[in-house]
Coordinates of C-alpha atoms and ligand atoms in Angstrom, one line a residue:
Chain A
M208 CA 31.7 -28.1 -34.6
N209 CA 33.1 -31.5 -33.6
K210 CA 31.0 -34.1 -31.8
F211 CA 32.2 -33.0 -28.4
Q212 CA 31.1 -29.5 -29.0
K213 CA 27.8 -30.6 -30.4
N214 CA 27.3 -32.6 -27.3
R215 CA 24.3 -34.6 -28.5
S216 CA 23.5 -37.8 -26.7
G217 CA 22.4 -39.3 -30.0
I218 CA 21.1 -42.8 -30.6
K219 CA 22.5 -44.1 -27.3
S220 CA 19.8 -42.1 -25.6
W221 CA 17.2 -44.3 -27.4
L222 CA 19.1 -47.5 -26.5
N223 CA 19.5 -46.9 -22.8
P224 CA 16.1 -47.2 -21.0
W225 CA 17.5 -46.9 -17.5
G226 CA 17.3 -44.1 -15.0
Y227 CA 14.0 -42.4 -15.9
G228 CA 11.3 -44.8 -14.7
I229 CA 9.1 -47.4 -16.2
E230 CA 7.8 -44.8 -18.8
R231 CA 11.2 -44.6 -20.4
I232 CA 11.4 -48.4 -20.4
A233 CA 8.0 -48.5 -22.1
Y234 CA 9.3 -46.0 -24.7
W235 CA 12.3 -48.3 -25.3
L236 CA 10.2 -51.4 -25.6
M237 CA 7.8 -49.7 -27.9
R238 CA 10.7 -48.8 -30.3
I239 CA 12.3 -52.2 -30.1
T240 CA 9.0 -54.1 -30.6
G241 CA 8.0 -51.6 -33.4
I242 CA 11.3 -52.3 -35.3
G243 CA 11.0 -56.1 -34.6
L244 CA 7.4 -56.2 -35.9
L245 CA 8.4 -54.3 -39.0
I246 CA 11.2 -56.8 -39.7
Y247 CA 8.7 -59.6 -39.0
F248 CA 6.2 -58.0 -41.4
I249 CA 8.7 -58.0 -44.2
I250 CA 9.8 -61.6 -43.6
H251 CA 6.1 -62.6 -43.3
I252 CA 5.3 -61.1 -46.7
Y253 CA 8.3 -62.9 -48.2
E254 CA 7.2 -66.1 -46.5
T255 CA 3.6 -66.0 -47.6
S256 CA 4.6 -64.9 -51.1
S257 CA 6.1 -68.4 -51.5
I258 CA 2.7 -69.7 -52.3
L259 CA 3.1 -68.1 -55.7
D260 CA 5.7 -70.7 -56.4
G261 CA 3.3 -73.5 -55.8
K262 CA 2.1 -75.7 -52.9
A263 CA 5.5 -77.5 -52.5
A264 CA 7.3 -74.2 -52.0
W265 CA 4.7 -73.1 -49.5
N266 CA 5.0 -76.3 -47.5
K267 CA 8.7 -76.0 -47.5
M268 CA 8.5 -72.5 -46.1
L269 CA 6.0 -73.6 -43.5
E270 CA 8.4 -76.3 -42.3
L271 CA 10.8 -73.6 -41.3
T272 CA 8.3 -72.3 -38.7
Q273 CA 7.9 -75.8 -37.3
T274 CA 11.4 -76.0 -35.9
T275 CA 12.4 -75.0 -32.4
E276 CA 14.0 -71.8 -33.7
G277 CA 10.9 -71.0 -35.7
H278 CA 8.8 -71.5 -32.5
I279 CA 11.0 -69.2 -30.5
I280 CA 10.9 -66.5 -33.1
L281 CA 7.1 -66.8 -33.3
M282 CA 6.9 -66.6 -29.5
I283 CA 8.9 -63.4 -29.6
V284 CA 6.6 -62.1 -32.3
I285 CA 3.6 -62.8 -30.1
G286 CA 5.2 -61.0 -27.1
M287 CA 6.1 -58.0 -29.3
S288 CA 2.7 -57.6 -30.9
T289 CA 0.9 -58.0 -27.5
F290 CA 3.0 -55.4 -25.8
H291 CA 3.0 -53.0 -28.8
A292 CA -0.8 -53.2 -29.1
I293 CA -1.6 -52.7 -25.5
N294 CA 1.0 -50.0 -24.8
G295 CA 0.0 -48.4 -28.2
I296 CA -3.5 -47.9 -26.9
R297 CA -2.1 -46.2 -23.8
I298 CA 0.1 -44.0 -25.9
M299 CA -2.7 -43.1 -28.3
L300 CA -5.0 -42.1 -25.5
G301 CA -2.2 -40.2 -23.9
H302 CA -1.4 -38.4 -27.1
G303 CA -5.0 -37.1 -27.1
G304 CA -4.5 -35.8 -23.5
I305 CA -6.5 -38.6 -22.0
G306 CA -5.3 -40.2 -18.7
V307 CA -2.4 -37.8 -18.2
G308 CA -3.8 -36.0 -15.1
K309 CA -5.2 -32.6 -14.6
P310 CA -3.1 -29.4 -14.3
G311 CA -2.8 -27.8 -10.9
R312 CA -0.3 -26.1 -8.6
P313 CA 2.6 -28.5 -8.2
D314 CA 3.9 -29.4 -4.7
Y315 CA 7.4 -30.5 -3.8
P316 CA 8.7 -33.2 -4.6
Y317 CA 6.9 -32.6 -7.8
L318 CA 5.8 -36.1 -8.9
P319 CA 4.6 -35.6 -12.4
K320 CA 0.9 -36.3 -12.8
S321 CA 1.4 -37.4 -16.4
Q322 CA 3.2 -40.4 -14.9
N323 CA 0.3 -41.4 -12.7
M324 CA -0.5 -44.9 -11.4
K325 CA -3.0 -45.6 -14.2
N326 CA -0.3 -45.1 -16.8
K327 CA 2.2 -47.2 -14.8
L328 CA -0.3 -50.0 -14.3
C329 CA -1.1 -50.0 -18.1
I330 CA 2.6 -50.5 -18.8
Y331 CA 3.0 -53.3 -16.3
A332 CA -0.2 -54.9 -17.7
A333 CA 1.2 -54.7 -21.2
I334 CA 4.4 -56.4 -20.1
G335 CA 2.6 -59.0 -18.1
L336 CA 0.1 -59.8 -20.8
A337 CA 2.9 -60.0 -23.4
A338 CA 4.6 -62.6 -21.1
L339 CA 1.4 -64.5 -20.7
A340 CA 0.7 -64.5 -24.4
M341 CA 4.2 -65.8 -25.1
L342 CA 3.7 -68.6 -22.6
Y343 CA 0.4 -69.5 -24.1
G344 CA 1.9 -69.5 -27.6
A345 CA 4.8 -71.6 -26.4
E346 CA 2.4 -74.1 -24.8
I347 CA 0.5 -74.5 -28.1
M348 CA 3.5 -74.6 -30.4
F349 CA 5.7 -76.8 -28.3
S350 CA 3.0 -79.3 -27.5
E351 CA 2.2 -79.9 -31.1
Chain B
M74 CA 33.4 -26.6 2.8
A75 CA 37.0 -26.4 1.7
A76 CA 39.3 -28.0 -0.9
V77 CA 41.4 -30.9 0.5
K78 CA 44.4 -28.6 0.0
S79 CA 43.0 -26.2 2.7
N80 CA 41.5 -28.9 4.9
E81 CA 43.8 -28.1 7.9
D82 CA 43.1 -24.3 7.8
N83 CA 39.4 -25.0 7.7
K84 CA 39.5 -27.2 10.8
S85 CA 41.4 -24.7 12.9
N86 CA 39.5 -21.7 11.7
F87 CA 36.0 -23.1 11.7
R88 CA 35.4 -26.1 13.9
N89 CA 37.1 -29.1 15.3
K90 CA 35.5 -31.6 13.0
T91 CA 36.6 -33.7 10.1
L92 CA 34.3 -33.1 7.1
P93 CA 33.5 -35.8 4.7
T94 CA 35.1 -35.6 1.2
V95 CA 33.8 -36.3 -2.2
L96 CA 35.7 -36.7 -5.5
F97 CA 34.4 -34.6 -8.3
K98 CA 35.2 -35.8 -11.8
I99 CA 34.5 -32.7 -14.0
A100 CA 34.3 -32.6 -17.7
R101 CA 36.6 -30.0 -19.2
F102 CA 36.4 -28.9 -22.8
N103 CA 37.3 -25.7 -24.6
P104 CA 36.2 -25.9 -28.2
V105 CA 38.8 -23.4 -29.2
T106 CA 41.8 -25.3 -27.9
D107 CA 40.7 -28.9 -27.3
L108 CA 39.9 -31.7 -29.7
R109 CA 38.2 -33.9 -27.1
M110 CA 36.7 -33.7 -23.7
K111 CA 38.7 -34.7 -20.6
F112 CA 37.8 -35.3 -17.0
I113 CA 39.8 -33.7 -14.2
D114 CA 39.5 -34.9 -10.6
Y115 CA 39.0 -32.6 -7.6
K116 CA 38.6 -33.7 -4.1
V117 CA 36.5 -31.5 -1.8
E118 CA 35.1 -31.5 1.7
Y119 CA 31.5 -30.7 2.1
E120 CA 28.9 -30.0 4.8
N121 CA 25.6 -31.6 5.2
W122 CA 23.9 -28.7 3.4
S123 CA 26.5 -28.2 0.6
T124 CA 25.1 -28.3 -2.9
V125 CA 26.9 -29.4 -6.0
L126 CA 27.0 -25.7 -7.0
D127 CA 28.7 -24.8 -3.7
A128 CA 31.3 -27.4 -4.4
L129 CA 31.9 -26.3 -8.0
L130 CA 32.3 -22.7 -6.9
M131 CA 34.7 -23.7 -4.2
I132 CA 36.7 -25.6 -6.8
K133 CA 36.7 -22.5 -9.0
H134 CA 37.7 -20.2 -6.2
K135 CA 40.2 -22.3 -4.4
I136 CA 41.6 -24.9 -6.7
D137 CA 41.1 -24.2 -10.4
P138 CA 39.8 -20.7 -11.5
S139 CA 39.8 -21.8 -15.1
L140 CA 36.6 -24.0 -14.6
A141 CA 33.8 -22.5 -16.6
L142 CA 30.2 -22.8 -15.4
R143 CA 27.0 -20.8 -15.4
Y144 CA 24.9 -19.9 -12.4
S145 CA 23.1 -16.9 -10.9
C146 CA 20.4 -17.2 -8.3
R147 CA 21.6 -20.3 -6.4
Q148 CA 18.0 -21.1 -5.5
A149 CA 16.5 -23.0 -8.5
S150 CA 14.9 -19.8 -9.8
C151 CA 17.0 -18.6 -12.7
G152 CA 17.6 -21.9 -14.6
S153 CA 21.2 -21.2 -15.3
C154 CA 23.0 -24.1 -13.6
G155 CA 21.7 -27.2 -15.4
M156 CA 24.3 -29.9 -15.9
M157 CA 24.7 -33.7 -15.9
I158 CA 25.2 -34.9 -12.3
N159 CA 26.2 -38.5 -12.2
G160 CA 24.6 -39.0 -15.6
K161 CA 21.3 -37.2 -14.9
P162 CA 20.3 -33.6 -15.9
R163 CA 19.9 -31.6 -12.7
L164 CA 20.3 -28.1 -11.3
A165 CA 23.6 -27.9 -9.5
C166 CA 22.1 -25.4 -7.0
F167 CA 19.2 -27.7 -6.2
T168 CA 21.2 -30.9 -5.7
K169 CA 22.8 -31.5 -2.4
I170 CA 26.0 -33.5 -2.4
N171 CA 24.7 -36.0 0.2
E172 CA 21.6 -36.7 -1.7
V173 CA 23.6 -37.9 -4.7
K174 CA 24.7 -40.7 -2.4
S175 CA 28.1 -41.4 -4.0
D176 CA 31.7 -40.8 -3.1
V177 CA 32.4 -39.9 -6.7
I178 CA 30.3 -37.3 -8.5
R179 CA 30.7 -37.0 -12.3
I180 CA 29.8 -33.6 -13.7
E181 CA 29.3 -33.0 -17.4
P182 CA 27.6 -30.3 -19.5
M183 CA 23.9 -30.8 -20.2
N184 CA 23.4 -33.1 -23.1
N185 CA 21.9 -31.9 -26.4
F186 CA 23.2 -28.3 -26.1
P187 CA 26.4 -27.2 -27.8
I188 CA 29.3 -26.6 -25.3
I189 CA 30.6 -23.1 -24.9
R190 CA 33.2 -24.2 -22.4
D191 CA 33.4 -26.9 -19.7
L192 CA 29.9 -26.9 -18.1
A193 CA 28.6 -23.8 -19.8
V194 CA 26.3 -24.7 -22.7
D195 CA 24.7 -22.6 -25.4
L196 CA 21.0 -22.2 -24.8
T197 CA 20.4 -20.0 -27.9
K198 CA 18.3 -22.6 -29.8
M199 CA 16.1 -23.3 -26.9
F200 CA 15.3 -19.6 -26.4
R201 CA 14.8 -19.2 -30.2
N202 CA 12.2 -22.0 -30.1
H203 CA 10.6 -20.5 -27.0
K204 CA 10.3 -17.2 -28.8
K205 CA 9.0 -18.8 -31.9
L206 CA 5.9 -20.1 -30.0
K207 CA 5.0 -16.5 -29.0
P208 CA 5.2 -16.8 -25.2
Y209 CA 2.9 -13.9 -24.5
I210 CA -0.9 -13.2 -24.5
I211 CA -2.0 -12.6 -28.1
R212 CA -5.1 -10.4 -28.5
S213 CA -6.3 -7.8 -30.9
D214 CA -6.6 -5.2 -28.1
S215 CA -3.7 -4.2 -26.0
E216 CA -3.0 -3.7 -22.3
I217 CA -1.5 -0.4 -23.2
P218 CA -3.9 1.1 -25.9
D219 CA -2.1 4.4 -25.9
F220 CA 0.4 6.2 -23.8
S221 CA -2.2 8.0 -21.6
T222 CA -4.3 5.0 -20.5
S223 CA -3.6 1.4 -19.6
K224 CA -5.7 -1.5 -18.5
E225 CA -4.9 -5.0 -17.2
F226 CA -6.1 -8.3 -18.7
L227 CA -7.6 -9.5 -15.4
Q228 CA -7.5 -13.2 -14.6
D229 CA -9.6 -15.1 -12.0
P230 CA -8.0 -17.5 -9.5
D231 CA -9.8 -20.7 -11.0
S232 CA -8.5 -20.0 -14.5
I233 CA -5.0 -19.5 -13.2
E234 CA -4.9 -23.1 -11.9
Q235 CA -5.2 -24.2 -15.6
Y236 CA -1.8 -23.0 -16.4
I237 CA 0.1 -21.9 -13.3
Q238 CA 2.0 -25.2 -13.3
F239 CA 3.3 -24.6 -16.8
A240 CA 4.1 -20.9 -16.0
N241 CA 6.6 -22.2 -13.4
C242 CA 9.1 -23.0 -16.1
I243 CA 12.5 -21.5 -15.4
K244 CA 14.0 -22.3 -18.8
C245 CA 16.7 -24.4 -17.4
G246 CA 16.7 -26.8 -20.4
L247 CA 16.9 -30.0 -18.3
C248 CA 13.8 -31.4 -20.1
N249 CA 15.4 -30.8 -23.6
S250 CA 18.6 -32.4 -22.3
V251 CA 16.9 -35.7 -21.4
C252 CA 14.5 -35.9 -24.3
P253 CA 15.3 -38.8 -26.6
T254 CA 14.0 -37.0 -29.6
M255 CA 16.2 -34.0 -29.0
A256 CA 19.1 -36.4 -28.8
T257 CA 18.8 -37.2 -32.5
D258 CA 16.7 -34.4 -34.1
S259 CA 18.5 -31.1 -33.6
S260 CA 15.5 -29.3 -35.3
F261 CA 12.9 -30.7 -32.9
I262 CA 11.2 -27.8 -31.2
G263 CA 11.6 -29.5 -27.8
P264 CA 9.6 -30.0 -24.6
Q265 CA 10.4 -26.6 -23.1
A266 CA 9.0 -24.6 -26.0
L267 CA 6.0 -26.9 -26.5
T268 CA 5.1 -26.6 -22.8
Q269 CA 5.1 -22.8 -23.1
A270 CA 2.9 -23.0 -26.1
Y271 CA 0.4 -24.9 -24.0
R272 CA 0.8 -22.4 -21.1
Y273 CA -0.5 -19.6 -23.3
V274 CA -3.0 -21.7 -25.2
S275 CA -4.7 -22.7 -21.9
D276 CA -4.9 -19.1 -20.7
N277 CA -8.4 -18.0 -21.4
R278 CA -7.3 -14.4 -22.0
D279 CA -5.2 -15.6 -25.0
K280 CA -6.5 -15.7 -28.6
G281 CA -3.4 -17.1 -30.2
K282 CA -4.2 -20.8 -30.1
K283 CA -4.6 -21.2 -33.9
T284 CA -1.3 -19.4 -34.6
R285 CA 0.6 -21.6 -32.1
L286 CA -1.0 -24.9 -33.2
K287 CA 0.0 -24.0 -36.8
I288 CA 3.6 -23.6 -35.7
I289 CA 3.9 -26.8 -33.8
D290 CA 2.1 -28.9 -36.5
D291 CA 5.4 -29.4 -38.3
K292 CA 7.6 -32.4 -39.1
H293 CA 10.0 -31.2 -36.4
G294 CA 7.1 -30.1 -34.2
I295 CA 4.8 -31.8 -31.7
W296 CA 4.5 -35.1 -33.6
R297 CA 8.1 -36.0 -32.8
C298 CA 7.2 -36.3 -29.1
H299 CA 6.8 -40.0 -28.3
F300 CA 5.6 -39.5 -24.7
A301 CA 8.7 -41.1 -23.1
G302 CA 7.9 -38.7 -20.1
S303 CA 11.5 -38.2 -19.0
C304 CA 11.1 -34.4 -19.4
S305 CA 8.6 -34.5 -16.6
K306 CA 10.8 -36.8 -14.5
V307 CA 13.7 -34.4 -14.5
C308 CA 11.9 -31.0 -14.3
P309 CA 13.0 -29.3 -11.1
K310 CA 9.9 -27.1 -10.9
G311 CA 7.1 -29.7 -11.3
V312 CA 6.1 -28.3 -14.7
D313 CA 5.3 -31.7 -16.2
P314 CA 6.0 -30.9 -19.8
A315 CA 4.8 -34.3 -20.9
M316 CA 1.3 -33.4 -19.7
A317 CA 1.3 -30.1 -21.4
I318 CA 2.5 -31.6 -24.7
Q319 CA -0.2 -34.3 -24.7
F320 CA -2.9 -31.7 -24.0
L321 CA -1.6 -29.6 -26.9
R322 CA -1.6 -32.6 -29.2
G323 CA -5.1 -33.3 -28.0
Y324 CA -6.2 -30.1 -29.7
L325 CA -4.6 -31.1 -33.0
L326 CA -6.1 -34.6 -32.9
G327 CA -9.5 -33.3 -32.1
F328 CA -9.7 -34.9 -28.6
R329 CA -10.1 -31.5 -26.9
Ligands
LIG275 S1 9.9 -27.4 -18.2 FE1 11.0 -27.8 -16.3 S2 12.9 -28.8 -17.0 FE2 12.0 -27.8 -18.8 S3 13.0 -25.8 -19.0 FE3 11.1 -25.5 -17.8 S4 11.7 -25.8 -15.7 FE4 13.4 -26.6 -16.9
LIG276 S1 21.8 -21.0 -10.0 FE1 19.8 -20.3 -10.6 S2 18.8 -22.2 -11.0 FE2 20.7 -22.8 -10.1

């Protein structure tokens, strides 16, 4: 079976968040931020392990974070972790069947109850708070 | 509605009015003879009430009989005519041309299902998964205990409300087609089957909850759902698979 016959949308279905509402965008952001935080976590372990090479090595590593690029990366990390944490709580509750609406006879045009206003507001709040946290972080880092 | 070719006949025979036209770009692929998919253009006239399926059948009957597609009821009941319409999985019989709001309509086979030919896809795996989750009431007694007597497992109206929504599924596969997990994990059980598992688990006449939860508690089972919710967005019957799946997972996580 060649790829045309298999007809799978593949990884591009993960990468394109458009066309299916804010919930699909949240799914996309959750993936991107999850991968981003994993990469940061690995770099962070490498960074902090420099202390094993003595105080000088540690200070040299710290200097890297005190550059404009370092501040921008940390800002992104702040945004990613804030979104991932808040949206993660929404997802965890949802996975337990909490906040996804009650079953009932659907009426046309069949707006899905699992995509209710509470869920949408949570997503907007997660994005908004992530932006605020980034600004707050920037304010502290860049005013040093 | 008529093909552009027969536009003039249509006008004289039917009414003195110029009908709007739309360009269909239809994916064509025959796995036996073709190495890749190609798109062929067909220009058709349409009425206010014409559906995408009407146009496709008109193309098949008047322009190109080799076009392969699947349909049956023409009224969003049989679940046969799922396809990608301008990039979104929809039922062709339930999508009016003028609601697509475009002069060009791109038609492709539903994603995540192997192509049999052109727009007809192979739904075997979806039905296999559906069957795997035992889509019937499981009990130790039977509705037909022997050939001389039979009884009915009666249900009260309030209890029906708990699952009637999920029982509306027409097995069209649109939810599986849009699911990002299905896109990369061909062994994932899929939103259609998971929803049907919940339909029976939430039926108070059923005693098969444990059996079904055991089946879905698998590495290609319910845990692969990440609650992107697109399945619910595209479902043409208001089934809301995302809701059913989260309720089902709630049992496994001990929330319910
Ligand atoms: S849940 Fe909805 S989209 Fe999925 S197969 Fe059933 S009717 Fe189609
Ligand atoms: S033809 Fe039956 S659902 Fe479209």
